[in-house]
């Protein structure tokens, strides 16, 4: 594997365009989800989203002439990723946004890098540096300020602790998917093919969960719901996941994860505009601390990670969660 390009190479159109595009799209998906759960069971919103995204991902794999034969080990890996990423993660995220504004959930998901590091240490033997711990503590302090402010307002009328719990479970689910895809099997199969099969298994699990928790399928007649489904399924899933994983392979997981900063900025701007989020000196300080801590943690995370294991610190989902 070649070394990650220098900082000047990051401005190359083949890198900077997908980098910014994934951040912008994922930043918008957090707000779009708020309409998806308006009067709609979250599980059915997730199931319908991936029922649209899955065949599109298979078509993309065929268009890119990637083999869909990934072997038994690949299918097992796809099953694990599908359950963790495309079922567990998204179902928890949608439920979190019933209790917290979308921008706050997006900020919380920057902590995906922390759970990735923890699982990478436990399962892959990756080192965790002091600077990484320091950056994490700074970011957690910023997020705590944002959540304290959110608890005082509670604009959605839900349960702040429950929203935090759902977001935390979503982070853990996405992190499990990130780490397991870093094993030798994950690196040996075509990326788009693995994503296609993972989405298929995740979709089947989504439908089973939705039927068990919310009864028969529900299909809203709101145009905004179906426009949102199109955006989340095609732009927010089929376009961004392959772009982001390609970035990880090109510039390394550490640098690629910086698009999480773009994601948070876009998500908070949309939350301010459409969810009536009000900034105060406390929330401004919290947002600044969260972003500074994220930068410190990501820079520290990048140095010690060996090339063969860098994918374990991937932030896909978050963003890919969204």
Short mmCIF file of C-alpha atoms in Angstrom, two decimals:
data_model
loop_
_atom_site.label_atom_id
_atom_site.label_comp_id
_atom_site.label_asym_id
_atom_site.label_seq_id
_atom_site.Cartn_x
_atom_site.Cartn_y
_atom_site.Cartn_z
CA UNK A 1 0.00 0.00 0.00
CA UNK A 2 1.42 3.38 -0.95
CA UNK A 3 1.83 6.07 1.65
CA UNK A 4 -0.83 8.65 2.08
CA UNK A 5 -0.21 11.71 -0.11
CA UNK A 6 1.19 14.90 1.39
CA UNK A 7 -1.00 17.78 2.44
CA UNK A 8 -0.63 19.48 -0.96
CA UNK A 9 -2.07 16.39 -2.66
CA UNK A 10 -5.25 16.71 -0.61
CA UNK A 11 -6.22 19.67 -2.81
CA UNK A 12 -6.25 17.50 -5.94
CA UNK A 13 -9.77 17.46 -7.46
CA UNK A 14 -9.93 13.64 -7.22
CA UNK A 15 -9.56 13.98 -3.45
CA UNK A 16 -11.03 17.33 -2.43
CA UNK A 17 -14.26 16.93 -4.45
CA UNK A 18 -15.37 13.58 -2.93
CA UNK A 19 -14.07 14.78 0.46
CA UNK A 20 -16.31 17.85 0.46
CA UNK A 21 -19.19 16.06 -1.27
CA UNK A 22 -19.46 13.34 1.38
CA UNK A 23 -19.29 15.89 4.19
CA UNK A 24 -21.98 18.08 2.63
CA UNK A 25 -24.34 15.20 1.84
CA UNK A 26 -23.94 13.51 5.21
CA UNK A 27 -24.41 16.87 6.94
CA UNK A 28 -27.77 17.28 5.21
CA UNK A 29 -28.99 13.76 5.98
CA UNK A 30 -29.22 14.43 9.71
CA UNK A 31 -31.88 17.09 9.11
CA UNK A 32 -33.71 15.11 6.40
CA UNK A 33 -34.21 12.30 8.93
CA UNK A 34 -36.34 14.63 11.09
CA UNK A 35 -39.04 14.61 8.40
CA UNK A 36 -38.72 10.84 7.95
CA UNK A 37 -39.79 10.23 11.56
CA UNK A 38 -42.60 12.79 11.57
CA UNK A 39 -45.66 10.63 12.26
CA UNK A 40 -43.86 7.57 10.88
CA UNK A 41 -42.44 4.61 12.85
CA UNK A 42 -38.65 5.01 12.71
CA UNK A 43 -38.06 1.36 11.85
CA UNK A 44 -40.26 1.55 8.76
CA UNK A 45 -38.48 4.73 7.63
CA UNK A 46 -35.16 2.91 7.88
CA UNK A 47 -36.50 -0.20 6.14
CA UNK A 48 -37.94 1.77 3.22
CA UNK A 49 -34.73 3.78 2.87
CA UNK A 50 -32.58 0.69 2.42
CA UNK A 51 -35.17 -1.12 0.34
CA UNK A 52 -34.47 1.65 -2.19
CA UNK A 53 -30.71 1.87 -1.58
CA UNK A 54 -29.94 -1.86 -1.77
CA UNK A 55 -30.86 -2.58 -5.41
CA UNK A 56 -29.18 0.68 -6.41
CA UNK A 57 -25.95 -0.47 -4.72
CA UNK A 58 -26.09 -3.80 -6.58
CA UNK A 59 -26.59 -1.91 -9.86
CA UNK A 60 -23.61 0.28 -9.02
CA UNK A 61 -21.45 -2.79 -8.38
CA UNK A 62 -22.46 -4.24 -11.76
CA UNK A 63 -21.82 -0.92 -13.53
CA UNK A 64 -18.36 -0.82 -11.97
CA UNK A 65 -17.84 -4.45 -13.11
CA UNK A 66 -17.17 -5.65 -9.59
CA UNK A 67 -17.77 -9.34 -8.91
CA UNK A 68 -20.66 -10.06 -6.55
CA UNK A 69 -19.09 -13.38 -5.59
CA UNK A 70 -17.46 -12.65 -2.26
CA UNK A 71 -17.31 -16.19 -0.86
CA UNK A 72 -18.66 -17.66 2.36
CA UNK A 73 -16.34 -15.63 4.58
CA UNK A 74 -17.31 -12.48 2.72
CA UNK A 75 -21.01 -13.25 3.11
CA UNK A 76 -20.55 -13.82 6.84
CA UNK A 77 -18.75 -10.50 7.14
CA UNK A 78 -21.47 -8.80 5.10
CA UNK A 79 -24.10 -10.21 7.44
CA UNK A 80 -22.33 -8.80 10.49
CA UNK A 81 -21.85 -5.39 8.86
CA UNK A 82 -25.45 -5.35 7.64
CA UNK A 83 -26.90 -6.07 11.08
CA UNK A 84 -24.60 -3.63 12.87
CA UNK A 85 -24.42 -0.78 10.35
CA UNK A 86 -27.55 -0.83 8.23
CA UNK A 87 -29.97 -2.09 10.87
CA UNK A 88 -28.76 -1.37 14.40
CA UNK A 89 -26.94 1.89 13.73
CA UNK A 90 -29.66 3.55 11.67
CA UNK A 91 -32.53 2.39 13.85
CA UNK A 92 -30.82 3.86 16.91
CA UNK A 93 -30.03 7.11 15.08
CA UNK A 94 -33.61 7.62 13.90
CA UNK A 95 -34.87 7.04 17.44
CA UNK A 96 -32.27 9.42 18.88
CA UNK A 97 -33.61 12.20 16.66
CA UNK A 98 -37.03 11.80 18.23
CA UNK A 99 -35.52 13.24 21.42
CA UNK A 100 -32.55 15.38 20.31
CA UNK A 101 -32.16 17.95 17.53
CA UNK A 102 -30.39 16.59 14.47
CA UNK A 103 -27.35 18.84 14.87
CA UNK A 104 -26.73 17.59 18.41
CA UNK A 105 -26.92 13.95 17.29
CA UNK A 106 -24.46 14.75 14.49
CA UNK A 107 -22.04 16.30 17.01
CA UNK A 108 -22.37 13.24 19.25
CA UNK A 109 -21.49 11.01 16.32
CA UNK A 110 -18.09 12.65 16.00
CA UNK A 111 -17.27 10.45 18.99
CA UNK A 112 -17.40 7.46 16.65
CA UNK A 113 -13.64 7.86 16.43
CA UNK A 114 -13.44 7.08 20.18
CA UNK A 115 -15.35 3.81 20.02
CA UNK A 116 -13.43 2.89 16.86
CA UNK A 117 -10.19 3.38 18.76
CA UNK A 118 -11.43 1.32 21.72
CA UNK A 119 -12.55 -1.59 19.53
CA UNK A 120 -9.38 -1.29 17.44
CA UNK A 121 -7.31 -1.60 20.62
CA UNK A 122 -9.32 -4.57 21.89
CA UNK A 123 -9.65 -6.48 18.63
CA UNK A 124 -6.76 -5.32 16.45
CA UNK A 125 -4.12 -4.33 18.98
CA UNK A 126 -3.94 -0.70 17.80
CA UNK A 127 -2.26 1.82 20.09
CA UNK A 128 -4.10 4.71 21.74
CA UNK A 129 -1.84 7.71 22.31
CA UNK A 130 -1.94 10.30 25.07
CA UNK A 131 -2.77 13.03 22.57
CA UNK A 132 -5.72 11.00 21.37
CA UNK A 133 -7.02 10.71 24.94
CA UNK A 134 -6.47 14.45 25.48
CA UNK A 135 -8.37 15.36 22.31
CA UNK A 136 -11.17 13.01 23.26
CA UNK A 137 -11.55 14.63 26.68
CA UNK A 138 -11.70 18.10 25.11
CA UNK A 139 -14.34 16.96 22.62
CA UNK A 140 -16.38 15.26 25.34
CA UNK A 141 -16.33 18.46 27.39
CA UNK A 142 -17.70 20.37 24.41
CA UNK A 143 -20.41 17.81 23.76
CA UNK A 144 -21.35 17.86 27.44
CA UNK A 145 -21.93 21.63 27.23
CA UNK A 146 -24.16 21.16 24.17
CA UNK A 147 -26.18 18.41 25.87
CA UNK A 148 -26.59 20.44 29.07
CA UNK A 149 -27.99 23.29 26.99
CA UNK A 150 -30.22 20.86 25.09
CA UNK A 151 -31.58 19.45 28.34
CA UNK A 152 -32.54 22.93 29.47
CA UNK A 153 -34.54 23.58 26.30
CA UNK A 154 -35.70 20.11 25.22
CA UNK A 155 -37.27 21.59 22.04
CA UNK A 156 -38.61 18.24 20.82
CA UNK A 157 -40.46 17.45 24.04
CA UNK A 158 -38.78 14.05 24.34
CA UNK A 159 -36.43 12.44 26.80
CA UNK A 160 -32.87 13.80 26.64
CA UNK A 161 -31.33 10.80 28.47
CA UNK A 162 -33.14 8.38 26.16
CA UNK A 163 -31.93 10.30 23.12
CA UNK A 164 -28.36 10.17 24.41
CA UNK A 165 -28.69 6.43 25.04
CA UNK A 166 -30.00 5.77 21.51
CA UNK A 167 -27.20 7.88 19.99
CA UNK A 168 -24.59 6.02 22.06
CA UNK A 169 -25.95 2.64 20.93
CA UNK A 170 -25.92 3.88 17.33
CA UNK A 171 -22.27 4.90 17.70
CA UNK A 172 -21.34 1.48 19.11
CA UNK A 173 -23.19 -0.32 16.30
CA UNK A 174 -21.47 1.71 13.60
CA UNK A 175 -18.10 1.24 15.29
CA UNK A 176 -18.50 -2.54 15.33
CA UNK A 177 -19.12 -2.46 11.59
CA UNK A 178 -16.09 -0.22 11.04
CA UNK A 179 -13.75 -2.49 12.95
CA UNK A 180 -14.89 -5.85 11.56
CA UNK A 181 -14.62 -4.63 7.97
CA UNK A 182 -10.92 -3.99 8.63
CA UNK A 183 -10.14 -7.70 8.85
CA UNK A 184 -8.33 -9.52 6.00
CA UNK A 185 -11.62 -10.75 4.51
CA UNK A 186 -12.95 -7.21 4.25
CA UNK A 187 -9.80 -6.02 2.47
CA UNK A 188 -9.85 -8.94 0.03
CA UNK A 189 -13.29 -8.37 -1.53
CA UNK A 190 -14.50 -5.51 -3.74
CA UNK A 191 -15.71 -2.63 -1.58
CA UNK A 192 -18.93 -1.97 -3.50
CA UNK A 193 -19.84 -5.67 -3.56
CA UNK A 194 -19.37 -5.97 0.20
CA UNK A 195 -21.54 -2.89 0.71
CA UNK A 196 -24.27 -4.27 -1.57
CA UNK A 197 -24.53 -7.59 0.29
CA UNK A 198 -24.30 -5.81 3.66
CA UNK A 199 -27.18 -3.53 2.71
CA UNK A 200 -29.25 -6.52 1.60
CA UNK A 201 -28.83 -8.30 4.93
CA UNK A 202 -29.41 -5.07 6.80
CA UNK A 203 -32.59 -4.40 4.85
CA UNK A 204 -34.00 -7.84 5.65
CA UNK A 205 -33.27 -7.22 9.33
CA UNK A 206 -34.86 -3.75 9.07
CA UNK A 207 -38.11 -5.19 7.70
CA UNK A 208 -38.23 -7.89 10.38
CA UNK A 209 -37.61 -5.34 13.14
CA UNK A 210 -40.15 -2.90 11.74
CA UNK A 211 -42.86 -5.54 11.46
CA UNK A 212 -42.21 -6.78 15.00
CA UNK A 213 -42.16 -3.31 16.58
CA UNK A 214 -44.64 -1.34 14.47
CA UNK A 215 -46.89 -3.86 12.70
CA UNK A 216 -47.58 -4.00 8.95
CA UNK A 217 -45.82 -1.58 6.57
CA UNK A 218 -46.85 2.05 6.51
CA UNK A 219 -46.44 4.14 3.38
CA UNK A 220 -46.97 7.90 3.88
CA UNK A 221 -48.49 9.95 1.09
CA UNK A 222 -46.38 13.03 1.89
CA UNK A 223 -44.23 14.10 -1.06
CA UNK A 224 -41.52 15.30 1.32
CA UNK A 225 -41.20 11.80 2.79
CA UNK A 226 -40.51 10.18 -0.58
CA UNK A 227 -38.20 12.98 -1.68
CA UNK A 228 -36.32 12.43 1.55
CA UNK A 229 -36.18 8.68 0.93
CA UNK A 230 -34.65 9.34 -2.47
CA UNK A 231 -32.03 11.67 -1.03
CA UNK A 232 -31.14 9.41 1.92
CA UNK A 233 -31.09 6.19 -0.10
CA UNK A 234 -29.30 7.38 -3.23
CA UNK A 235 -27.20 10.39 -2.24
CA UNK A 236 -26.80 9.62 1.46
CA UNK A 237 -26.05 5.91 1.01
CA UNK A 238 -25.25 4.74 -2.52
CA UNK A 239 -23.16 7.77 -3.51
CA UNK A 240 -21.38 8.56 -0.27
CA UNK A 241 -20.38 5.16 1.12
CA UNK A 242 -18.24 4.17 -1.93
CA UNK A 243 -16.76 7.68 -2.12
CA UNK A 244 -15.79 7.67 1.53
CA UNK A 245 -14.27 4.19 1.50
CA UNK A 246 -12.28 5.14 -1.59
CA UNK A 247 -10.96 8.18 0.27
CA UNK A 248 -9.95 5.95 3.17
CA UNK A 249 -7.91 3.78 0.81
CA UNK A 250 -6.38 6.81 -0.91
CA UNK A 251 -5.48 9.23 1.89
CA UNK A 252 -5.89 7.05 4.97
CA UNK A 253 -8.65 6.82 7.54
CA UNK A 254 -7.32 9.66 9.68
CA UNK A 255 -7.43 12.31 6.95
CA UNK A 256 -10.66 10.93 5.45
CA UNK A 257 -12.38 11.21 8.83
CA UNK A 258 -11.90 14.97 8.73
CA UNK A 259 -15.02 15.18 6.57
CA UNK A 260 -16.82 14.64 9.88
CA UNK A 261 -16.00 18.28 10.62
CA UNK A 262 -17.74 19.38 7.40
CA UNK A 263 -20.66 17.13 8.32
CA UNK A 264 -21.08 18.70 11.76
CA UNK A 265 -20.90 22.26 10.43
CA UNK A 266 -23.57 21.58 7.79
CA UNK A 267 -25.77 19.68 10.27
CA UNK A 268 -25.62 22.46 12.87
CA UNK A 269 -26.37 25.14 10.25
CA UNK A 270 -29.44 23.22 9.06
CA UNK A 271 -30.54 22.60 12.65
CA UNK A 272 -30.23 26.32 13.35
CA UNK A 273 -32.22 27.22 10.23
CA UNK A 274 -35.00 24.64 10.31
CA UNK A 275 -35.19 23.33 13.89
CA UNK A 276 -35.05 26.72 15.60
CA UNK A 277 -31.80 25.89 17.36
CA UNK A 278 -30.61 28.89 19.39
CA UNK A 279 -26.92 29.59 19.92
CA UNK A 280 -25.65 30.90 23.25
CA UNK A 281 -22.13 31.53 24.58
CA UNK A 282 -22.31 28.06 26.19
CA UNK A 283 -23.27 26.25 22.96
CA UNK A 284 -20.71 28.18 20.92
CA UNK A 285 -18.00 27.19 23.40
CA UNK A 286 -19.25 23.61 23.36
CA UNK A 287 -19.20 23.41 19.55
CA UNK A 288 -15.70 24.93 19.37
CA UNK A 289 -14.37 22.54 22.02
CA UNK A 290 -15.96 19.55 20.25
CA UNK A 291 -14.36 20.47 16.92
CA UNK A 292 -10.94 21.25 18.44
CA UNK A 293 -10.98 18.01 20.39
CA UNK A 294 -11.97 16.08 17.26
CA UNK A 295 -9.06 17.57 15.31
CA UNK A 296 -6.59 16.73 18.11
CA UNK A 297 -7.91 13.18 18.40
CA UNK A 298 -7.87 12.55 14.66
CA UNK A 299 -4.33 13.87 14.22
CA UNK A 300 -3.09 11.76 17.10
CA UNK A 301 -4.99 8.72 15.78
CA UNK A 302 -3.44 9.00 12.36
CA UNK A 303 0.22 8.67 13.36
CA UNK A 304 0.36 5.33 15.20
CA UNK A 305 -2.10 3.38 13.06
CA UNK A 306 -0.27 0.85 10.84
CA UNK A 307 -1.38 0.89 7.18
CA UNK A 308 -2.98 -2.57 7.36
CA UNK A 309 -5.26 -1.54 10.21
CA UNK A 310 -6.08 2.04 9.35
CA UNK A 311 -9.55 1.12 8.12
CA UNK A 312 -10.52 0.29 11.70
CA UNK A 313 -10.54 3.97 12.53
CA UNK A 314 -12.89 4.69 9.65
CA UNK A 315 -15.73 6.98 10.45
CA UNK A 316 -18.04 5.70 7.80
CA UNK A 317 -21.04 5.32 8.97
CA UNK A 318 -21.71 8.19 10.04
CA UNK A 319 -21.45 9.91 9.36
CA UNK A 320 -22.14 6.96 7.79
CA UNK A 321 -24.94 6.50 10.37
CA UNK A 322 -26.67 9.19 8.66
#
